[in-house]
Amino acid sequence: MSQRVSFALGLAFCAALSAPAEAQRQSCDFENYGPGQYFGAGTANEIGFFGGGVRLTCDGGTVIVADSAVRTVMSNRLDFINNVRYTDSLRTLTSQVLQYLGQDRLVVATGDVMLTDRKTGSTLRGPFLSYYLKTDTRQEEILQMPQGRPRAVLIRRVAADTLRRDTTLVDANMIEIIGENRFVGRGQVEITRGAARAFGNEVQYAEQSNILRLTGTARVVTEEYTLRGDTVIAEGTEGDEFRELQSLGTAMLESQELNVTGTGIRIYLEEGEVNRLIALGDTAADSRRAIALSPDFRLEADSIDALAPARLLDEVHAVGSARGERLVPDSIASHRPELIRYDWVRGDTIIARFTDPPPPATPADTAGPDRVLKSLDAMGVTGRPASSLYRMRDGEGENAGWAVNYMIARRIAVQLVDGEVTTVEADEAVHGLYLRPPEGRSTGAASGTPPRGTGRR
């Protein structure tokens, strides 16, 4: 049995997965291959039941097939039941039930719903889908998967002349697509992109700019680092890796070589690896300054800029009331006054440089940090000179006591070898104090060779 019917029919994907398609009136042929039953035939209340397999073919290549269908004339409603497959030139939708509610301009699919973009291969999958078509009062199309923990696989073409794609997986308690370029996931959001995973309470994705915005206890996790913040913004690149990450609010980066905190952190990546990091603090709140912490060094300032080409920490620049502290513990450090507990430098700007650690003394020694502090360069400004405090041996030999050297100058440069101060140089307006404890007492610094200090006026 075959009959030709005409009714308003609209189904569309979204710009995050494909190009937009406007709902429109289409002329369609409806065929069923089994018995049909009609109630109120020829009236406005007509309801038709069709079994044995049905097929709807519309202008423009749209095809819907199912095991059976129900058509309700008054409400302009079609129900396709069991093994439903919708296909047009842009997308494919499969489900167990597909309903078109003409009065509400609403399409509802239930039962293992899979929506696929035929051009890119992007998919959206879940147990339930609602698609609200654009109307005079609804300015944008809205697609929702509000339950059952749906998953979106967003596949983006890298270049028009290649077969390369980048892929982003999004799992959430609810997924919503609004208009042409707004993808939203809410509730226990989990994102996988290449080797990176991201988490948050909500994610927004813009396909054109390839930017993810995570909010609500957000974090990005890789094998090399973890980035946390109230909001994390991730910018993609060609391929599956992120190009840039930005953390806002309570920002924190955790890695083996360097931990960083601040009110904002921006990370620049190359082939998935960090090669530069900028951290900002709140200049109005000392408790929220930018802080960089390595295994043997702590640096704080208004802003911090860390350079790590080829994955190796090279330089850290601290600007604005900067303070650097060398964290070399010893047995009585906790008993000394805080001012002389560790070696430190202060200045308007501090540059810390790092190098490879010395080889282990024996093969049985455990591995140390990947990079160790090599030098510190502190610069002051007019009215606020640089200052430093470092401990040094008061004499020759391992049994010699320790003294404390305090210095202020326009510029102070400290050189270290194997974690010990070896040379301290100061330029312009040099002043200082040399504090030597009484006989038989020590300030308790770790052992090492005596440093050489020079001052030039």
Tab-separated table of C-alpha atoms in Angstrom:
chain	number	residue	atom	x	y	z
A	1	MET	CA	0.000	0.000	0.000
A	2	SER	CA	1.371	3.434	-0.897
A	3	GLN	CA	-0.034	6.911	-0.408
A	4	ARG	CA	1.261	10.445	-0.889
A	5	VAL	CA	0.920	12.848	2.059
A	6	SER	CA	2.105	16.376	2.732
A	7	PHE	CA	3.015	17.755	6.151
A	8	ALA	CA	5.549	19.983	7.917
A	9	LEU	CA	8.632	17.976	8.824
A	10	GLY	CA	11.915	19.269	10.234
A	11	LEU	CA	14.953	17.569	11.724
A	12	ALA	CA	18.408	19.162	12.030
A	13	PHE	CA	21.673	18.630	13.707
A	14	CYS	CA	23.678	21.634	14.980
A	15	ALA	CA	26.643	23.697	13.926
A	16	ALA	CA	28.832	22.044	16.519
A	17	LEU	CA	28.448	18.828	14.575
A	18	SER	CA	27.409	19.950	11.092
A	19	ALA	CA	26.102	22.827	9.014
A	20	PRO	CA	22.635	24.146	10.000
A	21	ALA	CA	19.496	22.973	8.195
A	22	GLU	CA	16.307	24.982	8.338
A	23	ALA	CA	12.997	23.321	8.960
A	24	GLN	CA	10.723	23.620	5.962
A	25	ARG	CA	7.571	22.223	4.432
A	26	GLN	CA	8.350	19.160	2.391
A	27	SER	CA	6.305	16.987	0.088
A	28	CYS	CA	6.655	13.360	1.148
A	29	ASP	CA	5.666	9.909	-0.071
A	30	PHE	CA	4.572	7.533	2.693
A	31	GLU	CA	4.671	3.800	2.045
A	32	ASN	CA	3.780	0.912	4.303
A	33	TYR	CA	4.264	-2.732	3.460
A	34	GLY	CA	1.723	-4.343	5.735
A	35	PRO	CA	-1.866	-3.866	6.862
A	36	GLY	CA	-3.058	-0.390	7.780
A	37	GLN	CA	-5.936	0.670	10.008
A	38	TYR	CA	-7.757	4.016	9.995
A	39	PHE	CA	-9.956	5.614	12.594
A	40	GLY	CA	-12.075	8.594	11.541
A	41	ALA	CA	-10.872	8.276	7.978
A	42	GLY	CA	-11.295	11.434	5.930
A	43	THR	CA	-11.979	13.651	8.953
A	44	ALA	CA	-9.842	16.057	10.941
A	45	ASN	CA	-9.630	13.404	13.676
A	46	GLU	CA	-8.146	10.738	11.422
A	47	ILE	CA	-5.610	8.400	13.030
A	48	GLY	CA	-3.771	5.826	10.930
A	49	PHE	CA	-1.816	2.770	12.129
A	50	PHE	CA	0.672	1.197	9.698
A	51	GLY	CA	2.686	-2.008	10.189
A	52	GLY	CA	4.843	-4.440	8.303
A	53	GLY	CA	7.527	-1.834	7.700
A	54	VAL	CA	7.102	1.814	6.678
A	55	ARG	CA	9.125	4.243	4.605
A	56	LEU	CA	8.778	8.008	4.317
A	57	THR	CA	10.599	9.670	1.393
A	58	CYS	CA	10.608	13.455	1.186
A	59	ASP	CA	11.880	16.060	-1.232
A	60	GLY	CA	15.598	16.750	-0.862
A	61	GLY	CA	16.506	13.139	-0.100
A	62	THR	CA	15.118	12.829	3.446
A	63	VAL	CA	14.180	9.216	4.253
A	64	ILE	CA	12.685	7.697	7.408
A	65	VAL	CA	12.216	3.957	7.786
A	66	ALA	CA	10.764	2.009	10.733
A	67	ASP	CA	8.914	-1.186	11.584
A	68	SER	CA	5.610	0.691	12.004
A	69	ALA	CA	4.116	4.164	12.276
A	70	VAL	CA	1.143	6.093	13.636
A	71	ARG	CA	-0.142	9.287	12.010
A	72	THR	CA	-2.465	11.715	13.830
A	73	VAL	CA	-3.873	14.341	11.451
A	74	MET	CA	-5.306	16.829	13.949
A	75	SER	CA	-2.034	17.410	15.827
A	76	ASN	CA	0.158	16.947	12.738
A	77	ARG	CA	1.972	14.157	14.533
A	78	LEU	CA	3.931	11.180	13.256
A	79	ASP	CA	5.221	8.340	15.433
A	80	PHE	CA	7.767	5.935	13.947
A	81	ILE	CA	8.203	2.802	16.051
A	82	ASN	CA	11.045	0.257	16.319
A	83	ASN	CA	14.302	0.266	14.364
A	84	VAL	CA	13.880	3.853	13.245
A	85	ARG	CA	16.404	5.351	10.867
A	86	TYR	CA	16.290	8.944	9.675
A	87	THR	CA	18.659	10.032	6.867
A	88	ASP	CA	19.160	13.241	4.932
A	89	SER	CA	22.099	14.754	3.071
A	90	LEU	CA	23.788	15.925	6.287
A	91	ARG	CA	22.957	13.538	9.085
A	92	THR	CA	21.642	10.172	10.210
A	93	LEU	CA	19.527	9.503	13.302
A	94	THR	CA	18.704	6.063	14.677
A	95	SER	CA	16.402	5.253	17.601
A	96	GLN	CA	13.643	2.932	18.691
A	97	VAL	CA	10.947	5.623	18.571
A	98	LEU	CA	10.872	8.876	16.629
A	99	GLN	CA	8.053	11.376	17.099
A	100	TYR	CA	7.355	14.558	15.181
A	101	LEU	CA	4.950	16.889	17.038
A	102	GLY	CA	3.928	19.429	14.448
A	103	GLN	CA	1.988	21.763	16.724
A	104	ASP	CA	4.981	22.214	19.026
A	105	ARG	CA	7.561	22.068	16.245
A	106	LEU	CA	9.275	19.368	18.268
A	107	VAL	CA	11.049	16.144	17.362
A	108	VAL	CA	11.509	13.512	20.101
A	109	ALA	CA	13.628	10.368	19.775
A	110	THR	CA	13.887	7.677	22.436
A	111	GLY	CA	15.679	4.382	22.859
A	112	ASP	CA	19.417	4.177	22.095
A	113	VAL	CA	19.445	7.425	20.146
A	114	MET	CA	22.422	8.060	17.843
A	115	LEU	CA	22.735	11.266	15.827
A	116	THR	CA	25.593	11.275	13.302
A	117	ASP	CA	26.998	13.974	11.069
A	118	ARG	CA	27.638	12.262	7.750
A	119	LYS	CA	30.365	14.676	6.675
A	120	THR	CA	32.592	14.722	9.768
A	121	GLY	CA	31.493	11.590	11.627
A	122	SER	CA	30.603	13.564	14.783
A	123	THR	CA	28.011	11.809	16.938
A	124	LEU	CA	25.666	12.458	19.813
A	125	ARG	CA	24.363	9.445	21.694
A	126	GLY	CA	21.970	8.902	24.600
A	127	PRO	CA	18.630	7.383	25.565
A	128	PHE	CA	16.495	10.462	24.843
A	129	LEU	CA	16.646	13.420	22.462
A	130	SER	CA	14.443	16.508	22.089
A	131	TYR	CA	14.865	18.847	19.147
A	132	TYR	CA	12.971	22.151	19.212
A	133	LEU	CA	12.781	23.694	15.773
A	134	LYS	CA	13.101	27.402	15.144
A	135	THR	CA	9.787	29.312	15.218
A	136	ASP	CA	8.621	32.915	15.262
A	137	THR	CA	8.921	32.925	19.048
A	138	ARG	CA	11.937	30.582	19.286
A	139	GLN	CA	14.804	32.356	17.583
A	140	GLU	CA	17.274	29.448	17.702
A	141	GLU	CA	17.010	25.699	17.334
A	142	ILE	CA	17.553	23.791	20.587
A	143	LEU	CA	18.688	20.184	20.783
A	144	GLN	CA	18.702	18.490	24.198
A	145	MET	CA	19.758	15.165	25.647
A	146	PRO	CA	18.646	15.793	29.253
A	147	GLN	CA	19.129	12.362	30.813
A	148	GLY	CA	20.967	9.063	30.729
A	149	ARG	CA	24.512	10.510	30.648
A	150	PRO	CA	24.781	11.253	26.912
A	151	ARG	CA	28.085	11.346	25.017
A	152	ALA	CA	29.143	13.665	22.218
A	153	VAL	CA	32.036	12.823	19.924
A	154	LEU	CA	32.997	16.085	18.228
A	155	ILE	CA	35.182	15.501	15.176
A	156	ARG	CA	36.676	18.563	13.546
A	157	ARG	CA	38.389	18.725	10.181
A	158	VAL	CA	42.006	19.860	10.556
A	159	ALA	CA	42.589	20.957	6.970
A	160	ALA	CA	40.393	20.808	3.911
A	161	ASP	CA	43.015	19.033	1.819
A	162	THR	CA	43.855	16.269	4.304
A	163	LEU	CA	42.093	13.411	6.052
A	164	ARG	CA	43.277	14.537	9.490
A	165	ARG	CA	40.725	15.193	12.209
A	166	ASP	CA	40.820	16.218	15.827
A	167	THR	CA	38.418	14.560	18.217
A	168	THR	CA	36.868	15.703	21.482
A	169	LEU	CA	34.752	13.361	23.627
A	170	VAL	CA	32.240	14.946	26.006
A	171	ASP	CA	30.278	13.010	28.641
A	172	ALA	CA	27.799	14.833	30.882
A	173	ASN	CA	24.525	14.385	32.712
A	174	MET	CA	22.878	16.693	30.169
A	175	ILE	CA	23.944	17.967	26.751
A	176	GLU	CA	22.338	20.901	25.000
A	177	ILE	CA	23.055	22.455	21.603
A	178	ILE	CA	21.666	25.918	20.949
A	179	GLY	CA	21.651	27.521	17.541
A	180	GLU	CA	24.597	27.133	15.228
A	181	ASN	CA	27.599	27.347	17.543
A	182	ARG	CA	26.742	26.757	21.199
A	183	PHE	CA	27.394	23.364	22.773
A	184	VAL	CA	26.733	23.008	26.505
A	185	GLY	CA	27.283	20.036	28.810
A	186	ARG	CA	26.142	20.126	32.447
A	187	GLY	CA	26.633	17.869	35.437
A	188	GLN	CA	29.822	15.851	36.112
A	189	VAL	CA	31.338	16.824	32.780
A	190	GLU	CA	34.227	14.671	31.532
A	191	ILE	CA	36.155	15.562	28.387
A	192	THR	CA	38.828	13.575	26.576
A	193	ARG	CA	40.995	15.188	23.932
A	194	GLY	CA	44.125	13.325	22.890
A	195	ALA	CA	46.128	12.469	26.008
A	196	ALA	CA	44.384	15.177	28.070
A	197	ARG	CA	41.275	14.788	30.199
A	198	ALA	CA	39.202	17.633	31.599
A	199	PHE	CA	36.523	17.810	34.275
A	200	GLY	CA	34.025	20.387	35.539
A	201	ASN	CA	30.418	21.073	36.413
A	202	GLU	CA	29.678	22.705	33.045
A	203	VAL	CA	31.364	22.954	29.657
A	204	GLN	CA	30.661	25.272	26.741
A	205	TYR	CA	32.220	24.549	23.373
A	206	ALA	CA	32.438	26.868	20.359
A	207	GLU	CA	33.140	24.881	17.194
A	208	GLN	CA	34.300	27.776	15.034
A	209	SER	CA	36.971	28.935	17.490
A	210	ASN	CA	37.606	25.394	18.813
A	211	ILE	CA	37.501	26.649	22.422
A	212	LEU	CA	36.277	24.755	25.500
A	213	ARG	CA	35.227	26.656	28.627
A	214	LEU	CA	34.939	24.601	31.819
A	215	THR	CA	33.407	26.043	34.994
A	216	GLY	CA	32.812	24.761	38.504
A	217	THR	CA	35.861	23.095	40.123
A	218	ALA	CA	37.411	22.704	36.697
A	219	ARG	CA	40.620	20.828	35.953
A	220	VAL	CA	42.677	19.521	33.041
A	221	VAL	CA	44.805	16.421	33.658
A	222	THR	CA	47.690	15.064	31.576
A	223	GLU	CA	50.614	12.761	32.319
A	224	GLU	CA	52.841	15.817	32.835
A	225	TYR	CA	50.640	18.228	34.811
A	226	THR	CA	47.274	19.033	36.339
A	227	LEU	CA	45.695	22.476	35.903
A	228	ARG	CA	42.894	23.543	38.263
A	229	GLY	CA	40.714	26.625	38.594
A	230	ASP	CA	37.240	27.994	39.101
A	231	THR	CA	37.179	28.312	35.295
A	232	VAL	CA	39.499	26.669	32.755
A	233	ILE	CA	39.498	27.787	29.124
A	234	ALA	CA	41.111	25.413	26.619
A	235	GLU	CA	41.936	26.434	23.065
A	236	GLY	CA	42.446	23.618	20.576
A	237	THR	CA	44.802	23.416	17.654
A	238	GLU	CA	45.222	21.291	14.551
A	239	GLY	CA	45.269	17.801	15.941
A	240	ASP	CA	44.074	16.357	19.241
A	241	GLU	CA	46.246	18.523	21.508
A	242	PHE	CA	45.446	21.795	23.226
A	243	ARG	CA	47.347	24.894	22.109
A	244	GLU	CA	46.634	27.107	25.082
A	245	LEU	CA	45.104	26.683	28.540
A	246	GLN	CA	43.930	29.418	30.877
A	247	SER	CA	42.872	28.968	34.509
A	248	LEU	CA	40.940	31.705	36.323
A	249	GLY	CA	39.963	32.217	39.954
A	250	THR	CA	41.703	29.850	42.340
A	251	ALA	CA	44.279	28.775	39.761
A	252	MET	CA	46.834	26.026	40.361
A	253	LEU	CA	49.288	24.056	38.224
A	254	GLU	CA	50.808	20.862	39.621
A	255	SER	CA	53.753	19.113	37.976
A	256	GLN	CA	56.911	17.249	38.948
A	257	GLU	CA	59.208	20.199	38.295
A	258	LEU	CA	57.072	23.167	39.279
A	259	ASN	CA	53.862	23.914	41.178
A	260	VAL	CA	52.269	27.306	40.516
A	261	THR	CA	49.364	29.123	42.182
A	262	GLY	CA	47.727	32.474	41.481
A	263	THR	CA	44.499	34.198	40.550
A	264	GLY	CA	45.138	33.396	36.885
A	265	ILE	CA	47.438	31.026	34.998
A	266	ARG	CA	47.987	30.891	31.241
A	267	ILE	CA	49.835	27.946	29.680
A	268	TYR	CA	51.218	27.829	26.150
A	269	LEU	CA	51.756	24.360	24.705
A	270	GLU	CA	53.591	22.902	21.747
A	271	GLU	CA	52.693	19.376	20.638
A	272	GLY	CA	50.923	18.904	23.942
A	273	GLU	CA	53.920	19.944	26.075
A	274	VAL	CA	54.174	23.074	28.207
A	275	ASN	CA	56.772	25.537	26.885
A	276	ARG	CA	55.667	28.686	28.721
A	277	LEU	CA	53.580	29.559	31.759
A	278	ILE	CA	52.395	32.946	33.024
A	279	ALA	CA	50.840	33.315	36.501
A	280	LEU	CA	49.198	36.440	37.898
A	281	GLY	CA	48.507	37.328	41.509
A	282	ASP	CA	46.186	39.805	43.165
A	283	THR	CA	48.289	42.890	43.925
A	284	ALA	CA	45.707	44.026	46.468
A	285	ALA	CA	45.906	40.813	48.536
A	286	ASP	CA	49.248	39.449	49.755
A	287	SER	CA	47.618	36.095	50.441
A	288	ARG	CA	46.818	35.645	46.725
A	289	ARG	CA	50.170	36.398	45.128
A	290	ALA	CA	51.578	34.349	42.274
A	291	ILE	CA	53.777	31.571	43.683
A	292	ALA	CA	56.073	29.123	41.900
A	293	LEU	CA	57.425	26.217	43.920
A	294	SER	CA	60.099	23.770	42.729
A	295	PRO	CA	61.590	20.976	44.876
A	296	ASP	CA	64.360	23.299	46.115
A	297	PHE	CA	63.096	26.825	45.480
A	298	ARG	CA	60.092	29.064	46.201
A	299	LEU	CA	59.358	32.250	44.247
A	300	GLU	CA	56.523	34.718	44.754
A	301	ALA	CA	55.645	37.999	43.025
A	302	ASP	CA	52.847	40.003	41.441
A	303	SER	CA	53.409	37.974	38.254
A	304	ILE	CA	55.553	35.001	37.241
A	305	ASP	CA	56.682	33.954	33.763
A	306	ALA	CA	58.229	30.468	33.457
A	307	LEU	CA	59.963	29.284	30.282
A	308	ALA	CA	60.317	25.554	29.636
A	309	PRO	CA	61.415	24.912	26.036
A	310	ALA	CA	61.647	21.244	25.065
A	311	ARG	CA	59.874	20.328	28.348
A	312	LEU	CA	62.875	21.499	30.432
A	313	LEU	CA	62.427	24.254	33.008
A	314	ASP	CA	64.883	26.962	31.949
A	315	GLU	CA	64.051	30.356	33.461
A	316	VAL	CA	61.479	31.812	35.829
A	317	HIS	CA	60.922	35.597	35.845
A	318	ALA	CA	59.172	37.108	38.862
A	319	VAL	CA	58.080	40.754	38.605
A	320	GLY	CA	56.642	43.052	41.273
A	321	SER	CA	57.835	42.825	44.906
A	322	ALA	CA	59.452	39.484	44.134
A	323	ARG	CA	60.926	37.169	46.751
A	324	GLY	CA	62.856	33.974	46.166
A	325	GLU	CA	63.712	31.425	48.835
A	326	ARG	CA	66.003	28.421	48.488
A	327	LEU	CA	64.417	25.461	50.275
A	328	VAL	CA	67.333	23.354	51.478
A	329	PRO	CA	66.259	21.754	54.777
A	330	ASP	CA	68.659	20.843	57.551
A	331	SER	CA	68.355	19.342	61.006
A	332	ILE	CA	67.855	22.590	62.951
A	333	ALA	CA	66.242	24.868	60.376
A	334	SER	CA	62.995	24.933	62.345
A	335	HIS	CA	64.817	26.265	65.440
A	336	ARG	CA	66.215	29.359	63.693
A	337	PRO	CA	64.346	32.672	63.345
A	338	GLU	CA	62.244	32.760	60.183
A	339	LEU	CA	64.356	35.556	58.696
A	340	ILE	CA	67.466	33.355	58.536
A	341	ARG	CA	65.859	29.938	58.246
A	342	TYR	CA	66.659	29.680	54.507
A	343	ASP	CA	68.683	31.646	51.969
A	344	TRP	CA	66.556	34.277	50.224
A	345	VAL	CA	66.646	37.221	47.822
A	346	ARG	CA	64.239	40.108	47.258
A	347	GLY	CA	63.840	42.627	44.483
A	348	ASP	CA	61.410	44.302	42.155
A	349	THR	CA	62.397	41.606	39.634
A	350	ILE	CA	64.013	38.206	40.189
A	351	ILE	CA	65.227	35.850	37.466
A	352	ALA	CA	65.833	32.231	38.488
A	353	ARG	CA	67.729	29.963	36.098
A	354	PHE	CA	67.770	26.182	36.232
A	355	THR	CA	70.054	23.438	34.947
A	356	ASP	CA	70.383	19.656	34.895
A	357	PRO	CA	71.065	18.054	38.286
A	358	PRO	CA	74.413	16.414	38.993
A	359	PRO	CA	74.604	12.671	38.284
A	360	PRO	CA	73.894	10.394	41.279
A	361	ALA	CA	76.922	9.430	43.339
A	362	THR	CA	76.081	5.739	43.029
A	363	PRO	CA	73.670	3.795	40.788
A	364	ALA	CA	71.652	2.936	43.903
A	365	ASP	CA	70.828	6.589	44.610
A	366	THR	CA	67.246	7.560	43.965
A	367	ALA	CA	66.491	9.943	41.138
A	368	GLY	CA	66.333	13.601	42.088
A	369	PRO	CA	64.504	16.501	40.440
A	370	ASP	CA	64.707	16.925	36.671
A	371	ARG	CA	66.086	20.464	37.046
A	372	VAL	CA	67.914	22.287	39.868
A	373	LEU	CA	68.479	25.949	40.644
A	374	LYS	CA	71.624	27.387	38.984
A	375	SER	CA	71.462	31.133	39.639
A	376	LEU	CA	69.388	33.990	40.999
A	377	ASP	CA	69.485	37.554	39.718
A	378	ALA	CA	67.606	40.146	41.821
A	379	MET	CA	67.120	43.746	40.608
A	380	GLY	CA	65.813	46.636	42.680
A	381	VAL	CA	64.413	50.003	41.681
A	382	THR	CA	65.028	53.512	42.975
A	383	GLY	CA	64.075	53.636	46.621
A	384	ARG	CA	63.659	49.861	46.816
A	385	PRO	CA	67.003	48.096	46.396
A	386	ALA	CA	67.415	44.361	46.086
A	387	SER	CA	68.393	42.431	49.200
A	388	SER	CA	69.639	38.954	50.028
A	389	LEU	CA	70.481	36.736	52.940
A	390	TYR	CA	72.589	33.631	52.579
A	391	ARG	CA	74.501	31.349	54.919
A	392	MET	CA	78.166	30.549	54.476
A	393	ARG	CA	80.915	28.631	56.287
A	394	ASP	CA	82.920	30.702	58.741
A	395	GLY	CA	86.271	29.187	57.875
A	396	GLU	CA	87.789	26.211	56.118
A	397	GLY	CA	86.936	22.548	56.542
A	398	GLU	CA	83.802	20.608	57.340
A	399	ASN	CA	84.016	21.454	61.052
A	400	ALA	CA	83.928	25.170	60.473
A	401	GLY	CA	80.917	27.029	61.829
A	402	TRP	CA	78.353	28.939	59.816
A	403	ALA	CA	77.703	32.645	59.473
A	404	VAL	CA	74.980	34.737	57.851
A	405	ASN	CA	75.592	37.403	55.201
A	406	TYR	CA	72.922	40.078	54.663
A	407	MET	CA	73.297	42.444	51.699
A	408	ILE	CA	71.398	45.215	49.912
A	409	ALA	CA	72.301	46.627	46.494
A	410	ARG	CA	70.769	47.763	43.222
A	411	ARG	CA	71.477	44.301	41.765
A	412	ILE	CA	72.465	41.031	43.427
A	413	ALA	CA	73.542	37.932	41.479
A	414	VAL	CA	73.844	34.550	43.205
A	415	GLN	CA	75.486	31.498	41.621
A	416	LEU	CA	74.896	27.959	42.933
A	417	VAL	CA	76.513	24.578	42.336
A	418	ASP	CA	74.952	21.351	43.570
A	419	GLY	CA	72.471	23.401	45.572
A	420	GLU	CA	75.099	25.458	47.428
A	421	VAL	CA	75.863	29.164	47.065
A	422	THR	CA	79.301	29.616	45.464
A	423	THR	CA	79.383	33.262	44.354
A	424	VAL	CA	77.460	36.386	45.293
A	425	GLU	CA	78.002	39.611	43.338
A	426	ALA	CA	76.416	42.987	44.025
A	427	ASP	CA	76.356	46.187	41.978
A	428	GLU	CA	75.693	49.814	42.950
A	429	ALA	CA	75.132	51.131	46.494
A	430	VAL	CA	76.258	47.936	48.210
A	431	HIS	CA	75.666	47.637	51.960
A	432	GLY	CA	75.676	44.582	54.142
A	433	LEU	CA	76.111	42.799	57.447
A	434	TYR	CA	78.153	39.729	58.271
A	435	LEU	CA	76.695	37.899	61.258
A	436	ARG	CA	78.966	35.405	62.985
A	437	PRO	CA	77.544	33.303	65.832
A	438	PRO	CA	79.465	32.963	69.134
A	439	GLU	CA	82.094	30.231	69.428
A	440	GLY	CA	80.627	26.747	69.629
A	441	ARG	CA	77.315	27.748	68.031
A	442	SER	CA	76.087	27.484	64.449
A	443	THR	CA	73.252	28.885	62.400
A	444	GLY	CA	72.720	25.335	61.159
A	445	ALA	CA	72.993	25.550	57.372
A	446	ALA	CA	73.795	22.505	55.267
A	447	SER	CA	77.452	21.846	54.460
A	448	GLY	CA	79.106	23.171	51.286
A	449	THR	CA	82.039	25.148	49.935
A	450	PRO	CA	82.413	28.784	51.102
A	451	PRO	CA	80.922	31.284	48.653
A	452	ARG	CA	82.854	34.166	47.163
A	453	GLY	CA	81.138	37.517	47.607
A	454	THR	CA	82.100	40.653	45.732
A	455	GLY	CA	80.622	44.121	45.804
A	456	ARG	CA	81.121	46.894	43.243
A	457	ARG	CA	80.100	50.498	43.783
